[in-house]
């Protein structure tokens, strides 16, 4: 990970977790539903790929889901891949999404 420190902000008005990167913004969109929290899309500017920004966004979003008792629906491939690789977050998965990640 780079020496840079990134701060994640929950922009509730836009429905996304954001990291301001100078002129650019990395973000993870979310939708609060009755059945949980859906993560449809994550985007990190190319200049910041591989620097831990995407993983930080996902971890922050998943920690938010845990704190608020929300089941997670990872539609975004980056979210799904992260959860599949990190067993400590798999308990958050909405039951309908466990099978699609090969966890059932």
CSV table of C-alpha atoms in Angstrom, one decimal:
chain,number,residue,atom,x,y,z
A,1,UNK,CA,0.0,0.0,0.0
A,2,UNK,CA,1.2,3.5,-0.7
A,3,UNK,CA,2.3,5.9,2.0
A,4,UNK,CA,-0.7,8.1,1.2
A,5,UNK,CA,-3.6,8.2,3.7
A,6,UNK,CA,-7.0,8.1,2.3
A,7,UNK,CA,-10.2,9.2,4.0
A,8,UNK,CA,-13.5,7.6,3.2
A,9,UNK,CA,-16.6,9.8,3.6
A,10,UNK,CA,-20.2,8.4,3.5
A,11,UNK,CA,-22.0,10.8,1.1
A,12,UNK,CA,-25.5,9.8,2.1
A,13,UNK,CA,-27.1,12.3,-0.3
A,14,UNK,CA,-25.4,10.6,-3.3
A,15,UNK,CA,-25.6,7.1,-1.8
A,16,UNK,CA,-21.9,6.3,-2.0
A,17,UNK,CA,-18.8,6.1,0.0
A,18,UNK,CA,-16.1,8.4,-1.4
A,19,UNK,CA,-12.4,9.1,-1.3
A,20,UNK,CA,-11.4,12.5,-2.7
A,21,UNK,CA,-8.2,12.2,-4.7
A,22,UNK,CA,-7.4,15.7,-5.7
A,23,UNK,CA,-9.5,16.4,-8.8
A,24,UNK,CA,-10.7,12.8,-8.9
A,25,UNK,CA,-13.1,10.8,-6.7
A,26,UNK,CA,-13.1,7.1,-6.0
A,27,UNK,CA,-16.5,5.7,-4.9
A,28,UNK,CA,-18.6,2.7,-4.0
A,29,UNK,CA,-22.3,3.2,-4.7
A,30,UNK,CA,-24.9,1.7,-2.4
A,31,UNK,CA,-28.7,1.4,-2.2
A,32,UNK,CA,-30.4,0.9,1.2
A,33,UNK,CA,-33.2,-1.6,0.7
A,34,UNK,CA,-35.7,-3.2,3.1
A,35,UNK,CA,-33.7,-6.5,2.7
A,36,UNK,CA,-30.2,-5.0,3.2
A,37,UNK,CA,-27.6,-2.9,1.4
A,38,UNK,CA,-26.9,-3.4,-2.3
A,39,UNK,CA,-23.5,-2.4,-3.7
A,40,UNK,CA,-23.9,-2.0,-7.5
A,41,UNK,CA,-20.7,-0.2,-8.6
A,42,UNK,CA,-17.3,0.8,-7.4
A,43,UNK,CA,-14.9,3.0,-9.3
A,44,UNK,CA,-11.3,4.0,-8.7
A,45,UNK,CA,-9.5,6.4,-11.1
A,46,UNK,CA,-6.8,4.5,-13.0
A,47,UNK,CA,-4.0,6.6,-11.4
A,48,UNK,CA,-5.0,5.2,-8.0
A,49,UNK,CA,-5.5,1.6,-8.9
A,50,UNK,CA,-3.4,-0.8,-6.9
A,51,UNK,CA,-2.9,1.7,-4.0
A,52,UNK,CA,-5.5,0.2,-1.7
A,53,UNK,CA,-8.2,2.8,-2.4
A,54,UNK,CA,-10.8,0.2,-3.7
A,55,UNK,CA,-10.2,-2.2,-0.8
A,56,UNK,CA,-10.5,0.7,1.7
A,57,UNK,CA,-13.8,1.7,0.2
A,58,UNK,CA,-15.1,-1.9,0.4
A,59,UNK,CA,-13.9,-2.4,4.0
A,60,UNK,CA,-15.5,0.8,5.1
A,61,UNK,CA,-18.8,0.0,3.4
A,62,UNK,CA,-18.8,-3.5,4.8
A,63,UNK,CA,-18.0,-2.2,8.3
A,64,UNK,CA,-20.9,0.3,7.9
A,65,UNK,CA,-23.2,-2.6,6.9
A,66,UNK,CA,-22.1,-4.6,10.0
A,67,UNK,CA,-22.6,-1.6,12.3
A,68,UNK,CA,-26.1,-1.1,10.9
A,69,UNK,CA,-27.2,-4.7,10.8
A,70,UNK,CA,-27.5,-4.7,7.0
A,71,UNK,CA,-27.3,-7.9,4.9
A,72,UNK,CA,-24.9,-7.2,2.0
A,73,UNK,CA,-25.9,-7.7,-1.7
A,74,UNK,CA,-22.6,-7.4,-3.7
A,75,UNK,CA,-23.7,-6.8,-7.3
A,76,UNK,CA,-20.4,-5.1,-8.0
A,77,UNK,CA,-17.8,-7.7,-9.1
A,78,UNK,CA,-15.1,-5.9,-7.0
A,79,UNK,CA,-17.2,-6.2,-3.9
A,80,UNK,CA,-18.1,-9.8,-4.6
A,81,UNK,CA,-14.5,-10.7,-5.2
A,82,UNK,CA,-13.4,-8.9,-2.0
A,83,UNK,CA,-15.9,-10.7,0.1
A,84,UNK,CA,-15.1,-14.1,-1.4
A,85,UNK,CA,-11.4,-13.5,-0.4
A,86,UNK,CA,-12.1,-12.2,3.1
A,87,UNK,CA,-13.9,-14.7,5.2
A,88,UNK,CA,-14.4,-12.2,8.0
A,89,UNK,CA,-17.0,-10.4,6.0
A,90,UNK,CA,-18.9,-13.5,4.5
A,91,UNK,CA,-21.3,-13.6,7.4
A,92,UNK,CA,-22.7,-10.3,6.1
A,93,UNK,CA,-23.9,-11.7,2.8
A,94,UNK,CA,-27.6,-11.7,2.1
A,95,UNK,CA,-28.6,-15.4,1.8
A,96,UNK,CA,-29.5,-15.0,-1.9
A,97,UNK,CA,-25.9,-14.0,-2.7
A,98,UNK,CA,-24.0,-16.7,-0.9
A,99,UNK,CA,-24.6,-19.3,-3.7
A,100,UNK,CA,-23.5,-16.9,-6.5
A,101,UNK,CA,-20.2,-16.5,-4.7
A,102,UNK,CA,-19.8,-20.2,-4.4
A,103,UNK,CA,-20.1,-20.1,-0.6
A,104,UNK,CA,-23.0,-22.6,-0.3
